mmCIF file of C-alpha atoms and ligand atoms in Angstrom:
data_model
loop_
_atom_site.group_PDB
_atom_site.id
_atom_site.type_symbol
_atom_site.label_atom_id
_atom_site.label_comp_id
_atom_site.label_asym_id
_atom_site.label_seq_id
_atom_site.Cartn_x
_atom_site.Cartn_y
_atom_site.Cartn_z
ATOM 1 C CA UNK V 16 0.000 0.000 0.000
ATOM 2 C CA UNK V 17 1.400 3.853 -0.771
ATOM 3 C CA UNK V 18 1.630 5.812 2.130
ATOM 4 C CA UNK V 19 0.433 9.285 2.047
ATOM 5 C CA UNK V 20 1.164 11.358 5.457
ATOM 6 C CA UNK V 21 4.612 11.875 6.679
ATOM 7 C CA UNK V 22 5.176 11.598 10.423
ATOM 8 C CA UNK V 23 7.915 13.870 12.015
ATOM 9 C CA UNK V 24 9.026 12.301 14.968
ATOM 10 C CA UNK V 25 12.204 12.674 17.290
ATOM 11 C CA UNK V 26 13.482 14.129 20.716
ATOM 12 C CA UNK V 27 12.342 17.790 22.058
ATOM 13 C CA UNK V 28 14.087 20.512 20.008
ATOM 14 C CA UNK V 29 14.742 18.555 16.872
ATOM 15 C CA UNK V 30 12.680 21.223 15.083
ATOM 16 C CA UNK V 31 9.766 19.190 14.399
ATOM 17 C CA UNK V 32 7.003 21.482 14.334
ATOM 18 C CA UNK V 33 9.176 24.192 12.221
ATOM 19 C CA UNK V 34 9.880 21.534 9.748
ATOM 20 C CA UNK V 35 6.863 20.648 9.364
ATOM 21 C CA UNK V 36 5.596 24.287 8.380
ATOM 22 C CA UNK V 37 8.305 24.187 5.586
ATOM 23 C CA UNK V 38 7.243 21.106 4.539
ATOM 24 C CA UNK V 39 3.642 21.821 4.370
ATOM 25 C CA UNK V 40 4.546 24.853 2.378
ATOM 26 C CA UNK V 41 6.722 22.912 -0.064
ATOM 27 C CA UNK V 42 4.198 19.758 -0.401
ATOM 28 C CA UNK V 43 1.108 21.496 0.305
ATOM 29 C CA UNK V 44 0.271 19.208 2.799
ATOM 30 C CA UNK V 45 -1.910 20.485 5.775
ATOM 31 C CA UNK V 46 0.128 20.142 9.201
ATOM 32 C CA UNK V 47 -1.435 19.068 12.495
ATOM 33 C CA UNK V 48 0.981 18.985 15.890
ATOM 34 C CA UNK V 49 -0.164 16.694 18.034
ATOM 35 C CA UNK V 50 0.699 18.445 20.806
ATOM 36 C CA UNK V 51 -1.426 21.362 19.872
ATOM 37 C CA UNK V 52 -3.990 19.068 18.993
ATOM 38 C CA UNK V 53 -4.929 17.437 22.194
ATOM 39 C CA UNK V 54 -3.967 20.672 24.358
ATOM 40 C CA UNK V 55 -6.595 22.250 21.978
ATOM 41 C CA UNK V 56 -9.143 19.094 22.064
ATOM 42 C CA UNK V 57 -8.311 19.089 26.515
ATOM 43 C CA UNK V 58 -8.618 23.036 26.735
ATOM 44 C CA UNK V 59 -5.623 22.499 28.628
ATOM 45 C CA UNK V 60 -1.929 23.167 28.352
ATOM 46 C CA UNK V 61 0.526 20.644 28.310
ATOM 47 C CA UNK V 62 2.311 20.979 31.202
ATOM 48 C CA UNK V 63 -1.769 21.213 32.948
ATOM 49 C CA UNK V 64 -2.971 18.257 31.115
ATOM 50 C CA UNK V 65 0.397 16.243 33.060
ATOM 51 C CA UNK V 66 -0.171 17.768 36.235
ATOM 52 C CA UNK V 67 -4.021 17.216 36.246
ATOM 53 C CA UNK V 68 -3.972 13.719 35.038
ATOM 54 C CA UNK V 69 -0.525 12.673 34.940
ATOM 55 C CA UNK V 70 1.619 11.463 32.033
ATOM 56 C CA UNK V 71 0.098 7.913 30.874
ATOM 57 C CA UNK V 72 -3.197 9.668 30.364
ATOM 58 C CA UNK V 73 -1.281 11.749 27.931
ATOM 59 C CA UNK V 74 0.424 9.230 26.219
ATOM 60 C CA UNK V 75 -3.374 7.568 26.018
ATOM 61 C CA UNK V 76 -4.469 10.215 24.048
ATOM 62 C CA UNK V 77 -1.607 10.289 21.770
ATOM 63 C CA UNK V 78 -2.009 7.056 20.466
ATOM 64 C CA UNK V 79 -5.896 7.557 20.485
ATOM 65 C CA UNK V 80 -5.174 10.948 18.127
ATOM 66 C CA UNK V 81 -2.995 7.982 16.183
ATOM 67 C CA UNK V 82 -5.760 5.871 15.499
ATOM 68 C CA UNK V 83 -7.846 8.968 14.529
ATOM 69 C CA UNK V 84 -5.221 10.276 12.300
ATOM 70 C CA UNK V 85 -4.257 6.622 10.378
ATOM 71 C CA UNK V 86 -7.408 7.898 8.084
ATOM 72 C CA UNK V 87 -6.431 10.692 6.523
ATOM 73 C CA UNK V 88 -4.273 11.363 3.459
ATOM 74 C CA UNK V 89 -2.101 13.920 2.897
ATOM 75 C CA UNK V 90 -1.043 15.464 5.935
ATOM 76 C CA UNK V 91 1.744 16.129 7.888
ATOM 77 C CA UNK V 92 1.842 15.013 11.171
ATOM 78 C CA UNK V 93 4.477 16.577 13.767
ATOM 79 C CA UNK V 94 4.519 14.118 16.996
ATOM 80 C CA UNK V 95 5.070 14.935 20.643
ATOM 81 C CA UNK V 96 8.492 13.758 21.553
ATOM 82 C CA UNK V 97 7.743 11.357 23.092
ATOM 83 C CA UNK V 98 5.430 9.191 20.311
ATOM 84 C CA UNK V 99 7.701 6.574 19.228
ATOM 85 C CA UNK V 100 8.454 5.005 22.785
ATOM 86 C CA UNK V 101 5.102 2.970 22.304
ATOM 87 C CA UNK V 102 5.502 -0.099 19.625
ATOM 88 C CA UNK V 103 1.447 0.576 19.402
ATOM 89 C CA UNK V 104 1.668 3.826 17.913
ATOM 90 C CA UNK V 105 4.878 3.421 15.906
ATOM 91 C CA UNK V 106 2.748 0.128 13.891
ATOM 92 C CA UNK V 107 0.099 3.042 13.671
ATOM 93 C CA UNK V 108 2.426 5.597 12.190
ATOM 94 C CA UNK V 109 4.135 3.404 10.138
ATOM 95 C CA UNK V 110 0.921 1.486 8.388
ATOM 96 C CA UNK V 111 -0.178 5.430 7.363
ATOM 97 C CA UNK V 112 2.638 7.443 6.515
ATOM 98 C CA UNK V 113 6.382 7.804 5.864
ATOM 99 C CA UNK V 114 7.732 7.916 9.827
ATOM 100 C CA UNK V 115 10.746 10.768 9.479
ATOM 101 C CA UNK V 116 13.125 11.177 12.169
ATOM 102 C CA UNK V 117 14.705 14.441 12.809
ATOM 103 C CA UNK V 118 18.052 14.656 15.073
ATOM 104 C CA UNK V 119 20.389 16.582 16.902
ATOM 105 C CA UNK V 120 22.929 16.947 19.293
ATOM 106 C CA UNK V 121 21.892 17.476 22.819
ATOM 107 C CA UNK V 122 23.737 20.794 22.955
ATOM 108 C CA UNK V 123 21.348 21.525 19.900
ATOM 109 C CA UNK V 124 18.632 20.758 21.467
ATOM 110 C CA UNK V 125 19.592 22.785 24.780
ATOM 111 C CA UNK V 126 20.282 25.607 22.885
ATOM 112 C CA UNK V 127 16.677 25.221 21.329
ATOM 113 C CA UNK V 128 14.585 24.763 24.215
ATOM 114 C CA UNK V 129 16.032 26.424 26.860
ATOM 115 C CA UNK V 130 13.755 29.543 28.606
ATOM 116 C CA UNK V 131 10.921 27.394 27.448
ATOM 117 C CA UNK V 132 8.819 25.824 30.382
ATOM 118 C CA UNK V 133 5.790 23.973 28.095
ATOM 119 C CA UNK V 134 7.582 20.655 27.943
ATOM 120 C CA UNK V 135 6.995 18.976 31.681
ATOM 121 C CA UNK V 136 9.762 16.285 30.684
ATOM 122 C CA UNK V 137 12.394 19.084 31.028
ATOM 123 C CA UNK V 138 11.226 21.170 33.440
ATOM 124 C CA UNK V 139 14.146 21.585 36.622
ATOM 125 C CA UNK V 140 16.174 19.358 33.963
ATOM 126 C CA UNK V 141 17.779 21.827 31.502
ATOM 127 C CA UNK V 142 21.334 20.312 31.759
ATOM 128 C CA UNK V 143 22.892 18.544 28.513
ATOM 129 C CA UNK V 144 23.596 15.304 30.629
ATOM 130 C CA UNK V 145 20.277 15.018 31.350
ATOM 131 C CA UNK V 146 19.166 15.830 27.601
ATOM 132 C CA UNK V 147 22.448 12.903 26.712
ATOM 133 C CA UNK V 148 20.650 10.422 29.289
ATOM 134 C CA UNK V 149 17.459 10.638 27.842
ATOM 135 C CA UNK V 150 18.412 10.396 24.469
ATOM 136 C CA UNK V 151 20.497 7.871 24.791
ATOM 137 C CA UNK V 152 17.538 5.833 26.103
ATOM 138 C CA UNK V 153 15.598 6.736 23.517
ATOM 139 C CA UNK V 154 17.336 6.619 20.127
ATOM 140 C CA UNK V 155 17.134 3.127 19.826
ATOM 141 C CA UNK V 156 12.983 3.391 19.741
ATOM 142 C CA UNK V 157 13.309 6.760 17.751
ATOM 143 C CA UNK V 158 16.283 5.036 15.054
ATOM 144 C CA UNK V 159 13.632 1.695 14.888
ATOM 145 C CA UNK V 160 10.309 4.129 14.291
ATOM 146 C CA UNK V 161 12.002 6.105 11.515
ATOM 147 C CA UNK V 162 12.338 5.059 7.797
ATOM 148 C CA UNK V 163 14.052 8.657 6.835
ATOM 149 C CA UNK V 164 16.661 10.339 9.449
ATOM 150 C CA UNK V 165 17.971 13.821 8.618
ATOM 151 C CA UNK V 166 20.316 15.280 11.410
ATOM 152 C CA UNK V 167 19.366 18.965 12.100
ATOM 153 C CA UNK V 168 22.345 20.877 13.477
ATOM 154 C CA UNK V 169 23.360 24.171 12.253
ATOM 155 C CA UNK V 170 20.941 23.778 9.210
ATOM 156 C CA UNK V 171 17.799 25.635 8.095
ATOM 157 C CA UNK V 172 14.179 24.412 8.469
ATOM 158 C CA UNK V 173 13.938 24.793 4.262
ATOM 159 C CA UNK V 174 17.541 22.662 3.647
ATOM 160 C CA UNK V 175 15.581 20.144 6.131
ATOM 161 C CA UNK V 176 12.468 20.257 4.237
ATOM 162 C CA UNK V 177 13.937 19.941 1.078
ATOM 163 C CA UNK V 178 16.206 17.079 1.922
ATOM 164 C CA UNK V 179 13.241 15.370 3.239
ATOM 165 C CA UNK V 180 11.078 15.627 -0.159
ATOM 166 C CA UNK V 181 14.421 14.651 -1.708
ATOM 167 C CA UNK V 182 14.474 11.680 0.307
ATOM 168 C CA UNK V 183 10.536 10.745 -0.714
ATOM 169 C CA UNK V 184 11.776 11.470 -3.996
ATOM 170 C CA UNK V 185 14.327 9.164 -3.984
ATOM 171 C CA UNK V 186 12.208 6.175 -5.059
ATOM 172 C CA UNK V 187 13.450 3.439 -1.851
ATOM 173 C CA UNK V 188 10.141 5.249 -0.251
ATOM 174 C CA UNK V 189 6.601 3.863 -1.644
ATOM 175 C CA UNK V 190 5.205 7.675 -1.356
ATOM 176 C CA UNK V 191 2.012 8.610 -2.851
ATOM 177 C CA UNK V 192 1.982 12.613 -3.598
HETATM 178 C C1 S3P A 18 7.407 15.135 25.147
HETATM 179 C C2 S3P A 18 7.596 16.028 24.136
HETATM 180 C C3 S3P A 18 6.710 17.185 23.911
HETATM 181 C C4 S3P A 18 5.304 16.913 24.476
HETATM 182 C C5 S3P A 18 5.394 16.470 25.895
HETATM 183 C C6 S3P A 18 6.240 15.213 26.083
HETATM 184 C C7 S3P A 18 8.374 14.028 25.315
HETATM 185 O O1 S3P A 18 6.619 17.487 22.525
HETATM 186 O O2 S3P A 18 4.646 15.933 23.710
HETATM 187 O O3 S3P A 18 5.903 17.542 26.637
HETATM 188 O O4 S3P A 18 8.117 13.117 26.126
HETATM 189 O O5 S3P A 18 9.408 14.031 24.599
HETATM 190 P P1 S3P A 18 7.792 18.169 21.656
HETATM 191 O O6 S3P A 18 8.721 17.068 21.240
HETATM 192 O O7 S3P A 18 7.076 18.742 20.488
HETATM 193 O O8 S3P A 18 8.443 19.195 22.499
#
């Protein structure tokens, strides 16, 4: 089967959401962030929505937005960082759309999210080793979840972008545009 929505996917900071703007403008795909999503769908924040209910009910309705999301065509989907840590929603990803994987180094990723308090995960932890720690623990799910990997350090969201549709492009992906 052709897949026909692209999933961004990857730690905090790897520029997911602005990617996925540039993207949108260069496929014109519509973009949904699944963060914004279910903060919008909660009437809640984030960092509310874990303190109110904690953090499995968030990850519940991530992969319920997942199962929502497996219908539709065209779209580009930028995940919470946390999305491919569950082998549920990575099969759900995966049987929809191209998964993409964006990286960078945690002094990257630092430098990209420090001053901002709406990601509960890194709240009282802006440090790199703590970044390092939890990347390390994750890249293995993140490196098995993603079928394209483009490292983001020191490079635009539009040479991002563009290597991405390059990479659709490149005919080893079964795309449908
Ligand atoms: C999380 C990443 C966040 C958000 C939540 C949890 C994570 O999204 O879903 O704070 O566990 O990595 P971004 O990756 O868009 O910051």
């Amino acid at each position: 089967m052709k897949k026909c929505n692209i999933y961004l996917i990857g730690f905090m900071g790897t520029g997911k959401t602005t990617v996925s703007r540039k993207l949108s403008e260069l496929l014109g795909f519509e973009e949904i962030d699944t963060d914004a999503w279910i903060a919008c769908q909660q009437g809640q924040s984030i960092p509310e929505i874990f303190e109110s209910y904690g953090e499995h009910f968030f990850r519940d309705l991530e992969t319920e937005l997942l199962h929502r999301l497996g219908k539709e065509k065209h779209k580009i989907i930028s995940c919470g960082g946390g999305m491919a840590m569950r082998q549920e929603n990575v099969t759900l990803m995966q049987e929809s759309g191209v998964v993409v994987l964006l990286t960078a180094e945690p002094e990257t990723i630092l430098h990209r999210v420090q001053g901002d308090d709406s990601r509960p995960i890194l709240n009282g932890n802006m440090n790199v080793p703590y970044i390092q720690e939890l990347l390390a623990k994750r890249l293995p799910y993140y490196e098995a979840a993603g079928e394209i990997a483009v490292a983001t350090d020191s490079r635009s969201p539009q040479e991002i972008a563009e290597e991405i549709e390059k990479k659709l492009n490149s005919g080893k992906i079964y795309f449908d545009f």
